[in-house]
Coordinates of C-alpha atoms and ligand atoms in Angstrom, one line a residue:
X1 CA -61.1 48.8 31.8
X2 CA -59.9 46.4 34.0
X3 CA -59.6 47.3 37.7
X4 CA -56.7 47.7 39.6
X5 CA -56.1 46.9 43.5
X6 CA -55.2 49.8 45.6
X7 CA -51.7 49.7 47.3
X8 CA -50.4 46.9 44.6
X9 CA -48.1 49.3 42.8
X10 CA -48.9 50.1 39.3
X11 CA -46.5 49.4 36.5
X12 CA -46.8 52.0 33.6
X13 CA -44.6 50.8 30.7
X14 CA -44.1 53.1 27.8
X15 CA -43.4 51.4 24.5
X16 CA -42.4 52.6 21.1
X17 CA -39.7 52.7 18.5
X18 CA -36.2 54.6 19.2
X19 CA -37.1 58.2 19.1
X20 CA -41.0 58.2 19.7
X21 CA -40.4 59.8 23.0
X22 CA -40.2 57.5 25.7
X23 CA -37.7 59.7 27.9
X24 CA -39.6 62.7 27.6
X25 CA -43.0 61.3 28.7
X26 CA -41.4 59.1 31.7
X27 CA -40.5 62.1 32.9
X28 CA -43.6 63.8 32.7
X29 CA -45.0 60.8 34.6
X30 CA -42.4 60.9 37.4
X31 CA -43.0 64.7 37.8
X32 CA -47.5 63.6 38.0
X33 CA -47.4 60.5 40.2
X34 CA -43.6 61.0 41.3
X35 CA -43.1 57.3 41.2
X36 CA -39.2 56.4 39.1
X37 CA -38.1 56.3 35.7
X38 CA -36.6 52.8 35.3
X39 CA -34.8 53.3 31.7
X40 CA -32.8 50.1 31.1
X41 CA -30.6 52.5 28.5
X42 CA -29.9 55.1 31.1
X43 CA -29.1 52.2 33.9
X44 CA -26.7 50.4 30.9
X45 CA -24.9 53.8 29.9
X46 CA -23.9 54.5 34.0
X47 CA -22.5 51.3 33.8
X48 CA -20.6 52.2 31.2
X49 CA -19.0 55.2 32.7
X50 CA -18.4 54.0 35.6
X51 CA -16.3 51.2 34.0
X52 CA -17.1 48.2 35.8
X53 CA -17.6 44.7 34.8
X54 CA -21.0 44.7 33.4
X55 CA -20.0 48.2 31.4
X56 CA -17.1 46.8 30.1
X57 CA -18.9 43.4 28.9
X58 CA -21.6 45.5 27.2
X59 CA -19.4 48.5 25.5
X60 CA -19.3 47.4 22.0
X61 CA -22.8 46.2 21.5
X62 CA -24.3 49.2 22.9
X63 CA -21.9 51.6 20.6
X64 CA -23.0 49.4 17.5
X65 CA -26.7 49.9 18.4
X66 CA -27.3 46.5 19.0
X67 CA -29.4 44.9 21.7
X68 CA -27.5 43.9 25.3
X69 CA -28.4 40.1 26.7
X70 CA -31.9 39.7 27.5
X71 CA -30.2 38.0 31.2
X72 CA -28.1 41.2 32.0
X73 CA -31.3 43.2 31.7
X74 CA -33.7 41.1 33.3
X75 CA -31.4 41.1 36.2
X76 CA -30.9 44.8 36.4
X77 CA -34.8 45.5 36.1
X78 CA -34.9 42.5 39.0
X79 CA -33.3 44.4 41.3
X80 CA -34.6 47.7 40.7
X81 CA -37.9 47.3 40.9
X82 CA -37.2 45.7 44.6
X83 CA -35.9 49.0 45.4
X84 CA -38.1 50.9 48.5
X85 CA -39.1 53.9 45.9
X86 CA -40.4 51.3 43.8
X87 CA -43.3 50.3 46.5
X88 CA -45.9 52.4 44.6
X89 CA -45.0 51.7 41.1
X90 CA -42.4 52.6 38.4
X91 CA -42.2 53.4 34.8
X92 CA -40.5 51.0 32.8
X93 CA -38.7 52.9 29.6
X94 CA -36.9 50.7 27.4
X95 CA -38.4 47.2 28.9
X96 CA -38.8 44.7 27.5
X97 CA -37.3 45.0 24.0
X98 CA -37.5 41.4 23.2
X99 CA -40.6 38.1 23.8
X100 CA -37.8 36.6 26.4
X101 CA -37.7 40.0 28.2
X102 CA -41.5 40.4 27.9
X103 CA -41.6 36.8 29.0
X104 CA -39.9 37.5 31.9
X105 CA -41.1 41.0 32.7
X106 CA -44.7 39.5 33.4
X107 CA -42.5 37.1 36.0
X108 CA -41.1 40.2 37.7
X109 CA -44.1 42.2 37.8
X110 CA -46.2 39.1 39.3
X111 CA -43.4 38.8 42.1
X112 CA -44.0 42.1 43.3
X113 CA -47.5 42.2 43.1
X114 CA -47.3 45.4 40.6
X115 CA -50.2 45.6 37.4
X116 CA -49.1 47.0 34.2
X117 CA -50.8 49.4 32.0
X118 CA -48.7 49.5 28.5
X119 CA -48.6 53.0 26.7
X120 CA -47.8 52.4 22.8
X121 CA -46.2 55.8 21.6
X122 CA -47.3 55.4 18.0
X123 CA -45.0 57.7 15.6
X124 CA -44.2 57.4 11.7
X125 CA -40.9 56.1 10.7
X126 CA -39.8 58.9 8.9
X127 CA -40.9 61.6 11.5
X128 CA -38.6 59.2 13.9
X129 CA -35.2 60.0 11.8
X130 CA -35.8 63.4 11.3
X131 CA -36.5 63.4 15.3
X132 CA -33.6 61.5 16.2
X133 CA -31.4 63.5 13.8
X134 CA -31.5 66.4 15.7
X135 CA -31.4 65.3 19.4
X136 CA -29.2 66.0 21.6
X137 CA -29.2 65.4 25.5
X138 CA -27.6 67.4 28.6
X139 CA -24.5 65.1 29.7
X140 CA -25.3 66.6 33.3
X141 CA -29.0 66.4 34.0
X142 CA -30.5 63.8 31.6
X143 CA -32.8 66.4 29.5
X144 CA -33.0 65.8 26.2
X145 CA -33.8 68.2 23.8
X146 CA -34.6 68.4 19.7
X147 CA -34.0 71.0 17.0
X148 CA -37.8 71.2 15.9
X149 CA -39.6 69.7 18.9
X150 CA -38.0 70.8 22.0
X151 CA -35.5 73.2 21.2
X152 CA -33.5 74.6 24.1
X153 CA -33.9 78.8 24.7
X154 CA -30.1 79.0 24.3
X155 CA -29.3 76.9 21.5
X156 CA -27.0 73.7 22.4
X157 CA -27.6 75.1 25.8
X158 CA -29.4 72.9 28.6
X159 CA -31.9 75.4 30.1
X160 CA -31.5 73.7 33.6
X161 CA -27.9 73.9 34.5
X162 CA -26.2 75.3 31.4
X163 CA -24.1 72.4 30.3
X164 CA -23.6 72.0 26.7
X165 CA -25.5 70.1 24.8
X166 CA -24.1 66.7 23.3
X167 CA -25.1 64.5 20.7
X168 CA -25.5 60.9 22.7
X169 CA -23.1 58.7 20.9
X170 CA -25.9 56.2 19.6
X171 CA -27.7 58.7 18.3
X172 CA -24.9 58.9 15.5
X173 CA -26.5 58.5 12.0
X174 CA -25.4 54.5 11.2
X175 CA -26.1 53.7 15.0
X176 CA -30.0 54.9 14.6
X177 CA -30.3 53.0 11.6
X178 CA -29.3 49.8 13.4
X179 CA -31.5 50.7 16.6
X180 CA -34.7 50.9 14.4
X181 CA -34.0 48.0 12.5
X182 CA -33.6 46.1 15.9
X183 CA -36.5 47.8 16.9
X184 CA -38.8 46.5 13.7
X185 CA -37.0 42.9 14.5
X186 CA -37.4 42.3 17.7
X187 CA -39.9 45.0 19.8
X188 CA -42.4 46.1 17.8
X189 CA -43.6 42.1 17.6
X190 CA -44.4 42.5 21.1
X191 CA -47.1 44.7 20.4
X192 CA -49.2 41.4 19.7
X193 CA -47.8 40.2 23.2
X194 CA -49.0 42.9 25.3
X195 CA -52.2 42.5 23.2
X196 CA -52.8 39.3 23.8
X197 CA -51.5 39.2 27.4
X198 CA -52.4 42.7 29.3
X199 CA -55.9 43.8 30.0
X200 CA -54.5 47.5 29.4
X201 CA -53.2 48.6 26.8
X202 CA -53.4 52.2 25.4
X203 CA -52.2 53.6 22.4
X204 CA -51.2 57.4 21.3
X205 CA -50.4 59.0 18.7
X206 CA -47.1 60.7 19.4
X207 CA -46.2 61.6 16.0
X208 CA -48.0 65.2 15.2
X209 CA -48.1 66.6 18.2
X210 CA -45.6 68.6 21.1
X211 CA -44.3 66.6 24.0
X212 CA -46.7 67.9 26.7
X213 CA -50.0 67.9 24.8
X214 CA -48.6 64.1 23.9
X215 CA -48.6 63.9 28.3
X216 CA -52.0 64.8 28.0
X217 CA -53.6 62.0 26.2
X218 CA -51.7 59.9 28.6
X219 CA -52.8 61.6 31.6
X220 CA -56.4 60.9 30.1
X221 CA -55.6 57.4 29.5
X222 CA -54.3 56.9 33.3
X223 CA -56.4 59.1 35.1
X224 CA -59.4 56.7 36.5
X225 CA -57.0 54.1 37.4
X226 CA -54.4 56.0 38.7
X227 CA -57.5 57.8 41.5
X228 CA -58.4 54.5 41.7
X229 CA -55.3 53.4 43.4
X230 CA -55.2 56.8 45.0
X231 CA -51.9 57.8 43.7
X232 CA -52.6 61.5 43.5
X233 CA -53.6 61.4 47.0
X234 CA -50.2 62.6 48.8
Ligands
ADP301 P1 -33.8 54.3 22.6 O1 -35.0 53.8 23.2 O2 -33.8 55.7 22.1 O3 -33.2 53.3 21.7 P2 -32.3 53.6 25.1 O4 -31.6 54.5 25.9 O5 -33.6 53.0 25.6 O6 -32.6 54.4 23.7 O7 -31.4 52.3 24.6 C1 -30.1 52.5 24.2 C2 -29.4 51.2 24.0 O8 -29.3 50.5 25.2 C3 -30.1 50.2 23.0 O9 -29.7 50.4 21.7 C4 -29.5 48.9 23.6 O10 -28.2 48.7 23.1 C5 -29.5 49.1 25.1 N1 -30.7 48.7 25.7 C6 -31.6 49.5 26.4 N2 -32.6 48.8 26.9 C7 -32.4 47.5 26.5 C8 -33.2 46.3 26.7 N3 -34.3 46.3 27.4 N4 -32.7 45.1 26.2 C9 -31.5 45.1 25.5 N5 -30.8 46.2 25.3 C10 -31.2 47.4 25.8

């Protein structure tokens, strides 16, 4: 493995299809190196309920499943990763989607001095719709939960504050379809990308096994670089 410079911040971006578990691992990460989720969906969505120009703009493409503008993203991840909790590193969940993004992301990364590892969540298409068919996610805390795979104790309960579960409206049945074709068009390419341009790049299978014995693997993946940088150290 390549080594990494201590105090450059690390970049850890997890990358896989709609559904392969992105979410739940970032925040497994945050929890074990408490550096932040940067979810391009999650930072798109607040802008949509909060109404504002750039939620309004992006509304109808993000019902329909679609990808936003590979600009509007750039930007967003731009200015977040300049942001003081950022010094150590970040996860990047849902970046880049598309060769311009993953163009660019390279760019971004280089201008703050942060390495990347990429974690490739590897999952079967067809355990991907019978995942995403039964998610559903607290509207109050994040959490997302799934009938087979993470079910909550109380069902369509969030064990963490009680709200009641919702179905997130992409997740809807003719929205997931177009999210996976997207995906097959325009991410999963990149896998040759990161292939050909990053020194690390890990791959686990995410398909058979429960969310935290998934974290594992990953833990194992990361472990000599991340006491290398001495980021369990605080
Ligand atoms: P998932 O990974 O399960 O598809 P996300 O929350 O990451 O869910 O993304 C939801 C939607 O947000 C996408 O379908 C797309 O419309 C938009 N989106 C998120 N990240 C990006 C990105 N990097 N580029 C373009 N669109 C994005």
């Amino acid at each position: 493995m390549a080594g990494v410079a201590t105090g450059t911040p690390l970049a850890v971006i997890l990358f896989g299809s709609p559904g392969s578990g992105k979410g739940t691992q970032a925040k497994f990460i945050v929890e074990w190196l408490g550096i932040p989720q940067i979810s391009t969906g999650d930072m798109l969505r607040e802008h949509i309920r909060q109404g504002d120009e750039i939620g309004k703009s992006i509304e109808s493409r993000m019902r329909a499943g679609s990808l936003v503008a590979d600009d509007l993203v750039n930007k967003l991840v731009y200015e977040r990763i300049r942001k003081p909790d950022c010094a150590r590193g970040f996860i990047l969940d849902g970046y880049p989607r598309t060769p311009e993004q993953a163009e660019e992301m390279m760019r971004l990364l280089a201008s703050v001095g942060a390495e990347e590892v990429v974690i490739h969540l590897v999952v079967d298409y067809n355990v991907i719709i019978s995942r995403m068919a039964g998610r559903r996610v607290c509207p109050q805390c994040g959490t997302l939960y799934n009938a087979v795979s993470r079910p909550p104790k109380i069902e369509g309960i969030c064990d963490l504050d009680g709200t009641v579960l919702v179905v997130r409206e992409d997740d809807r049945e003719d929205v997931v379809r177009e999210r996976l074709d997207q995906y097959e068009a325009r991410t999963r390419p990149l896998i040759e990308f990161f292939r050909a341009r990053s020194p690390r790049l890990f791959e686990v299978d995410a398909s058979k096994d429960r969310p935290e014995v998934v974290f594992q693997h990953i833990q194992s993946m990361l472990n000599g670089l991340v006491v290398e940088k001495g980021m369990l150290a605080q």
